[in-house]
Short mmCIF file of C-alpha atoms in Angstrom, two decimals:
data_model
loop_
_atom_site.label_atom_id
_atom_site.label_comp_id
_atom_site.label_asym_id
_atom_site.label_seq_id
_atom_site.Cartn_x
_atom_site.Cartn_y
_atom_site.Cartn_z
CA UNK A 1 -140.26 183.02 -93.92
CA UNK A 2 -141.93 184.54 -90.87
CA UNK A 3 -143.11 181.56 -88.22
CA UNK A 4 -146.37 181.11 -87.55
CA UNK A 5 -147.38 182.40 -83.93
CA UNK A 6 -147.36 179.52 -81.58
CA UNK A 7 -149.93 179.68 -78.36
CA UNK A 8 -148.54 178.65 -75.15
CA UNK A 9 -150.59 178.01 -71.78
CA UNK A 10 -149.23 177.50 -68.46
CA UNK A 11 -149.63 177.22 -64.72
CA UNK A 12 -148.14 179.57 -62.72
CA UNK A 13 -147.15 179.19 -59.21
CA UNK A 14 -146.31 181.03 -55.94
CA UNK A 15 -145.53 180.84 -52.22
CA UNK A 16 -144.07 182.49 -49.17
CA UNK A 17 -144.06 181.63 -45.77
CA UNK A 18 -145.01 184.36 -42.76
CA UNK A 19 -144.48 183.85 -39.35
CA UNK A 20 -147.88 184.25 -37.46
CA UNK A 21 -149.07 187.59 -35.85
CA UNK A 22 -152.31 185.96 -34.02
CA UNK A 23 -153.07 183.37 -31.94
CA UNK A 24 -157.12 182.05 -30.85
CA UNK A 25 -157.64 179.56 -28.40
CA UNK A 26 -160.76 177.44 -27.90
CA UNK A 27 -161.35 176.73 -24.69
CA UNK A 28 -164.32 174.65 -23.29
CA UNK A 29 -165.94 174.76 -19.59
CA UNK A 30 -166.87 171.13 -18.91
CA UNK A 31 -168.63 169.87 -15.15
CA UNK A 32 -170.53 167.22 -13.73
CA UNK A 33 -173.01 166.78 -10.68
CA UNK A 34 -175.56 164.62 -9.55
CA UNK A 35 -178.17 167.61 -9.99
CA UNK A 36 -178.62 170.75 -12.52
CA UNK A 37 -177.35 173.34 -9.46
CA UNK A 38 -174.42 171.03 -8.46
CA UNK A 39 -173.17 170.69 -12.74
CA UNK A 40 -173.96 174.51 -12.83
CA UNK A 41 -172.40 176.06 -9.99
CA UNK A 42 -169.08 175.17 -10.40
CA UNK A 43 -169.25 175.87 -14.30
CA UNK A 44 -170.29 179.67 -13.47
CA UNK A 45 -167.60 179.58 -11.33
CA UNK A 46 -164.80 178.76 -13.72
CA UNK A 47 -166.29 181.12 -16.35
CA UNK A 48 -165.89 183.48 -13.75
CA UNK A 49 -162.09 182.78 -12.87
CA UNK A 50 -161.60 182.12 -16.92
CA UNK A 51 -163.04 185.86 -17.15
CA UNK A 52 -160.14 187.80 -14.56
CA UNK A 53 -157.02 185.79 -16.62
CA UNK A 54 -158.60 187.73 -19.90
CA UNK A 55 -159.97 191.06 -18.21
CA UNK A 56 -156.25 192.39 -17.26
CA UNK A 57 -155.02 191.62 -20.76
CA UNK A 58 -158.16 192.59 -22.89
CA UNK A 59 -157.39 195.43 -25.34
CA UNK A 60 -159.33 195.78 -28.28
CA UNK A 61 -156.93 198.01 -30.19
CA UNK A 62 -154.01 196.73 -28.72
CA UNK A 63 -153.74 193.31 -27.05
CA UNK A 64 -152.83 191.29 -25.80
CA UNK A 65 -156.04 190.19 -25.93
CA UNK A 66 -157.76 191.63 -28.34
CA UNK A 67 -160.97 189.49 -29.00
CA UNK A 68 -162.61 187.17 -26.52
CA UNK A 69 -166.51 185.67 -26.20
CA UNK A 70 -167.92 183.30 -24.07
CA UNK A 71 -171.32 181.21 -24.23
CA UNK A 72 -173.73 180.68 -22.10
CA UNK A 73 -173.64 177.68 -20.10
CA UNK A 74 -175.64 175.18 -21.48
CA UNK A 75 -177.27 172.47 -19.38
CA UNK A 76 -177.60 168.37 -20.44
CA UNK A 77 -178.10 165.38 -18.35
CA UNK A 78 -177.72 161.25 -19.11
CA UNK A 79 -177.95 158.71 -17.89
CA UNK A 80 -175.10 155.78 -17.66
CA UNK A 81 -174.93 152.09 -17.07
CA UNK A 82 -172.90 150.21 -14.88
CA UNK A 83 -170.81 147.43 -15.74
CA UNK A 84 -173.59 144.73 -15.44
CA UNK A 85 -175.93 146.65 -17.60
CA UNK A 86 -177.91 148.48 -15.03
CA UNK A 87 -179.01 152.25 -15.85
CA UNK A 88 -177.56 154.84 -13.14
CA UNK A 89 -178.99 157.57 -11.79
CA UNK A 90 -179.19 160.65 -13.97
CA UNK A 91 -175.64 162.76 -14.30
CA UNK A 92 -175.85 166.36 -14.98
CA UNK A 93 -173.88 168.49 -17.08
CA UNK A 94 -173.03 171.93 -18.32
CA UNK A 95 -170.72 173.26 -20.26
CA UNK A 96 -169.55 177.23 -21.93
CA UNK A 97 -167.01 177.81 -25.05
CA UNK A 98 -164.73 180.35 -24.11
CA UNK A 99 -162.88 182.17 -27.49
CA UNK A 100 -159.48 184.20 -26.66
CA UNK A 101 -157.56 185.49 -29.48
CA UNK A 102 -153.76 187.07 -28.88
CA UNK A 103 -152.23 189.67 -31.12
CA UNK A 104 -149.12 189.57 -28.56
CA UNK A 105 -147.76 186.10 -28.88
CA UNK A 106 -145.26 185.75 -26.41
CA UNK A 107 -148.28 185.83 -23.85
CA UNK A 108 -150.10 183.04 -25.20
CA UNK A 109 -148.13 179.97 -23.58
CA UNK A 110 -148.43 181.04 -20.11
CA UNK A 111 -151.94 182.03 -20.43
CA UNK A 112 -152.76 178.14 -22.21
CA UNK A 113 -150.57 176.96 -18.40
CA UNK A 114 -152.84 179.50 -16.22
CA UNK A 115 -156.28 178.15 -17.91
CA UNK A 116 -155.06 174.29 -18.29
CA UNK A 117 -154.73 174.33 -14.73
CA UNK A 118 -158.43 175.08 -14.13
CA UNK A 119 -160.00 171.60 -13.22
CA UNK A 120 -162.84 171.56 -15.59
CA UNK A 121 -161.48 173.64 -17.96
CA UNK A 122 -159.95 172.24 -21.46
CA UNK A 123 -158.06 173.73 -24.37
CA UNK A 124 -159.42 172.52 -27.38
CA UNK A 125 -157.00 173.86 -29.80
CA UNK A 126 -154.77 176.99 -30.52
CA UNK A 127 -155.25 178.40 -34.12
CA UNK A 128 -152.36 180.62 -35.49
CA UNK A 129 -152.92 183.24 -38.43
CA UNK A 130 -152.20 186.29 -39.82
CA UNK A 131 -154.17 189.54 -39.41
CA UNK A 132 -156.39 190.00 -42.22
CA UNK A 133 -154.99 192.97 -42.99
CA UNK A 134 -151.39 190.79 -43.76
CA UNK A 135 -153.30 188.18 -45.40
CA UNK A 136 -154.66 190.11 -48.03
CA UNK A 137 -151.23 192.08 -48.69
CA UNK A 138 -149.40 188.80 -48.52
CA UNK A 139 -151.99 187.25 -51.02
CA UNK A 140 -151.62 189.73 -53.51
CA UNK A 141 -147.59 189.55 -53.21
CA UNK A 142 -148.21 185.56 -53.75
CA UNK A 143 -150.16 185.94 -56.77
CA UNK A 144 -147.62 188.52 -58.25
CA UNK A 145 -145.44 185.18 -57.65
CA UNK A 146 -147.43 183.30 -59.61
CA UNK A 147 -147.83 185.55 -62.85
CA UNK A 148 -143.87 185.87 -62.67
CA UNK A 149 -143.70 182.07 -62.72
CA UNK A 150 -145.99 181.47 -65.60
CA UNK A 151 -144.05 184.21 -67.36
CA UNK A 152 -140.88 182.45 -66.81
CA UNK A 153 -142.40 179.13 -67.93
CA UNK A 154 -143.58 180.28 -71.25
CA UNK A 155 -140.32 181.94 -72.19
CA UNK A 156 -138.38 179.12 -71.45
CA UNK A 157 -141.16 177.09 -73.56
CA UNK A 158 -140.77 179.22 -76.40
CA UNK A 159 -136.81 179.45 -76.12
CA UNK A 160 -136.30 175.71 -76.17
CA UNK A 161 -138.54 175.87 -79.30
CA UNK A 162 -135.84 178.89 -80.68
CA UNK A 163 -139.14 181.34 -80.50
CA UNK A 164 -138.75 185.00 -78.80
CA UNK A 165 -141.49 187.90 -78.29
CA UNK A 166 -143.84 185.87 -75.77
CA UNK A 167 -146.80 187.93 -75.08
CA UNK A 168 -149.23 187.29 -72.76
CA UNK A 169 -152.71 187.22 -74.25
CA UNK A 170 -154.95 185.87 -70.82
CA UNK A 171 -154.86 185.09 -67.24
CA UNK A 172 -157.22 183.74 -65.12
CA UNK A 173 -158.04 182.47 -61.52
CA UNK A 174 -157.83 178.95 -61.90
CA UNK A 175 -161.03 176.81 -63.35
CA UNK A 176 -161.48 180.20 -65.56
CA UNK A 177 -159.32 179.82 -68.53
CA UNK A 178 -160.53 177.47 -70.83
CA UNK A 179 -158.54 174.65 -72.21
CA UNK A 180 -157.05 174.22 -68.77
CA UNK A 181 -158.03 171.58 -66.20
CA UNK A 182 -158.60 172.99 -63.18
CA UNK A 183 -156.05 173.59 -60.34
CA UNK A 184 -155.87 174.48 -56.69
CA UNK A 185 -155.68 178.30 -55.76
CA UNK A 186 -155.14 180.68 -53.15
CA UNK A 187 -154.35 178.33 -50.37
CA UNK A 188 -152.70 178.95 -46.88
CA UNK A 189 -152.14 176.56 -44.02
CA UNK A 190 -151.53 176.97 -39.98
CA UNK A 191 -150.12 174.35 -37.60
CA UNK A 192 -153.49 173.83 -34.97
CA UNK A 193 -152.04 172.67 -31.48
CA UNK A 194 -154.26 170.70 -29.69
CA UNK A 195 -153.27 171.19 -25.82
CA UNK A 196 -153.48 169.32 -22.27
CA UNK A 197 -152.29 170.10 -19.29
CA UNK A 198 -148.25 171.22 -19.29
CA UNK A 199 -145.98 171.70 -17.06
CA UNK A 200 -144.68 175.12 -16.16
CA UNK A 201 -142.42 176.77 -18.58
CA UNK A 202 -143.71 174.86 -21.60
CA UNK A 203 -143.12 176.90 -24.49
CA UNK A 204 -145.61 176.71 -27.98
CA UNK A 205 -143.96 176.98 -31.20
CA UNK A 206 -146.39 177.77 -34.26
CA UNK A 207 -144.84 177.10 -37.62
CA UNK A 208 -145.07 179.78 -39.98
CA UNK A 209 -147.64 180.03 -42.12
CA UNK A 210 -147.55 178.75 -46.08
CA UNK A 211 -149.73 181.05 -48.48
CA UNK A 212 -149.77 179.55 -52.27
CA UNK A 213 -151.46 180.56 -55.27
CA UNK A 214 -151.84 179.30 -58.37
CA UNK A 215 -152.79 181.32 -61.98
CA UNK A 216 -153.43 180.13 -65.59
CA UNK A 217 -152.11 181.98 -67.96
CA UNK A 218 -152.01 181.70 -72.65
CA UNK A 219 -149.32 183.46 -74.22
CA UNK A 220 -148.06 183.86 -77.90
CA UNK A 221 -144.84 183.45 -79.62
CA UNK A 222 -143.29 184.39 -82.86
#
């Protein structure tokens, strides 16, 4: 007597781990005066020496520098209070937001040392990735991951149930295959440095980067 086909749903999932092939920095222009011109001066100024560390190094099809923007800097004033409560003259301010990414990363740590040491100047943080180009390859490899593992998990289902023939009869994205509570997908994750000052010959070390994804998937048995 022939067994009646049994239905078997699963999660799949997969990851690898890729060491990073960018690197973009945040930077931020930040100075004070007791007027607009004495804030804004020195501001210009850094943007300025911010501007020859990138020029040499700026490649758009090459690196190692191959994407960089700055703002305009933007003006603000307050005014603070002393320790018994009385309101100060007005303090100026102005500030830019200076964007440098890296496709060479070898450069990047003695570039962060080079712009750290600009008075005024702050790194904000230091955000590590892959070029899109890898991510979407990698992706696809991940997901390929993830079929294999709901594959594995339904045969080994139907073998401890002494069933054979599984056949896969959907797969979704997750949150698409009904009957399945939903589950986290394509997910990837970067270590984000946030960065002082260092002393010379500090070195940065990314971790690599985690992509995951996760598919639903119904099979039968007989």
């Amino acid at each position: 007597m022939s067994l009646e086909a049994l239905d078997i749903t699963v999660v799949g999932h997969g990851a690898a781990t890729y060491p990073p092939e960018q690197c973009t920095l945040a930077l931020t222009v930040r100075t004070d005066g007791r007027t607009a011109e004495t804030a804004s001066e020195p501001a210009q100024q850094l943007v300025r020496e911010l501007t020859r560390l990138v020029e040499p190094l700026y490649n758009s099809d090459g690196g190692p520098i191959d994407r960089w923007s700055v703002d305009q800097v933007h003006h603000s004033r307050h005014r603070p209070f002393n320790h018994d409560g009385e309101q100060l003259p007005y303090v100026y301010q102005a500030e830019a937001s200076v964007e440098v990414q890296f496709s060479q990363l070898d450069l990047v740590d003695a570039f962060v040392y080079a712009a750290s040491a600009l008075e005024g100047v702050s790194i904000d943080h230091l955000d590590w990735d892959l070029t899109e180009p890898s991510r979407i390859a990698h992706t696809l490899a991940v997901r390929e991951l993830a079929v294999r593992d709901a594959v594995s998990k339904a045969e080994a289902y139907a073998s401890s149930l002494g069933r054979s023939g599984v056949h896969a009869v959907a797969v979704a994205d997750p949150g698409l295959l009904t009957g399945i509570a939903e589950h986290s997908g394509t997910d990837s994750s970067a270590r984000m440095f946030a960065a002082k000052a260092a002393p010379a010959g500090f070195a940065l070390k990314p971790e690599n980067i985690t992509i995951s994804a996760s598919v639903h998937a119904r099979f039968t048995a007989s």
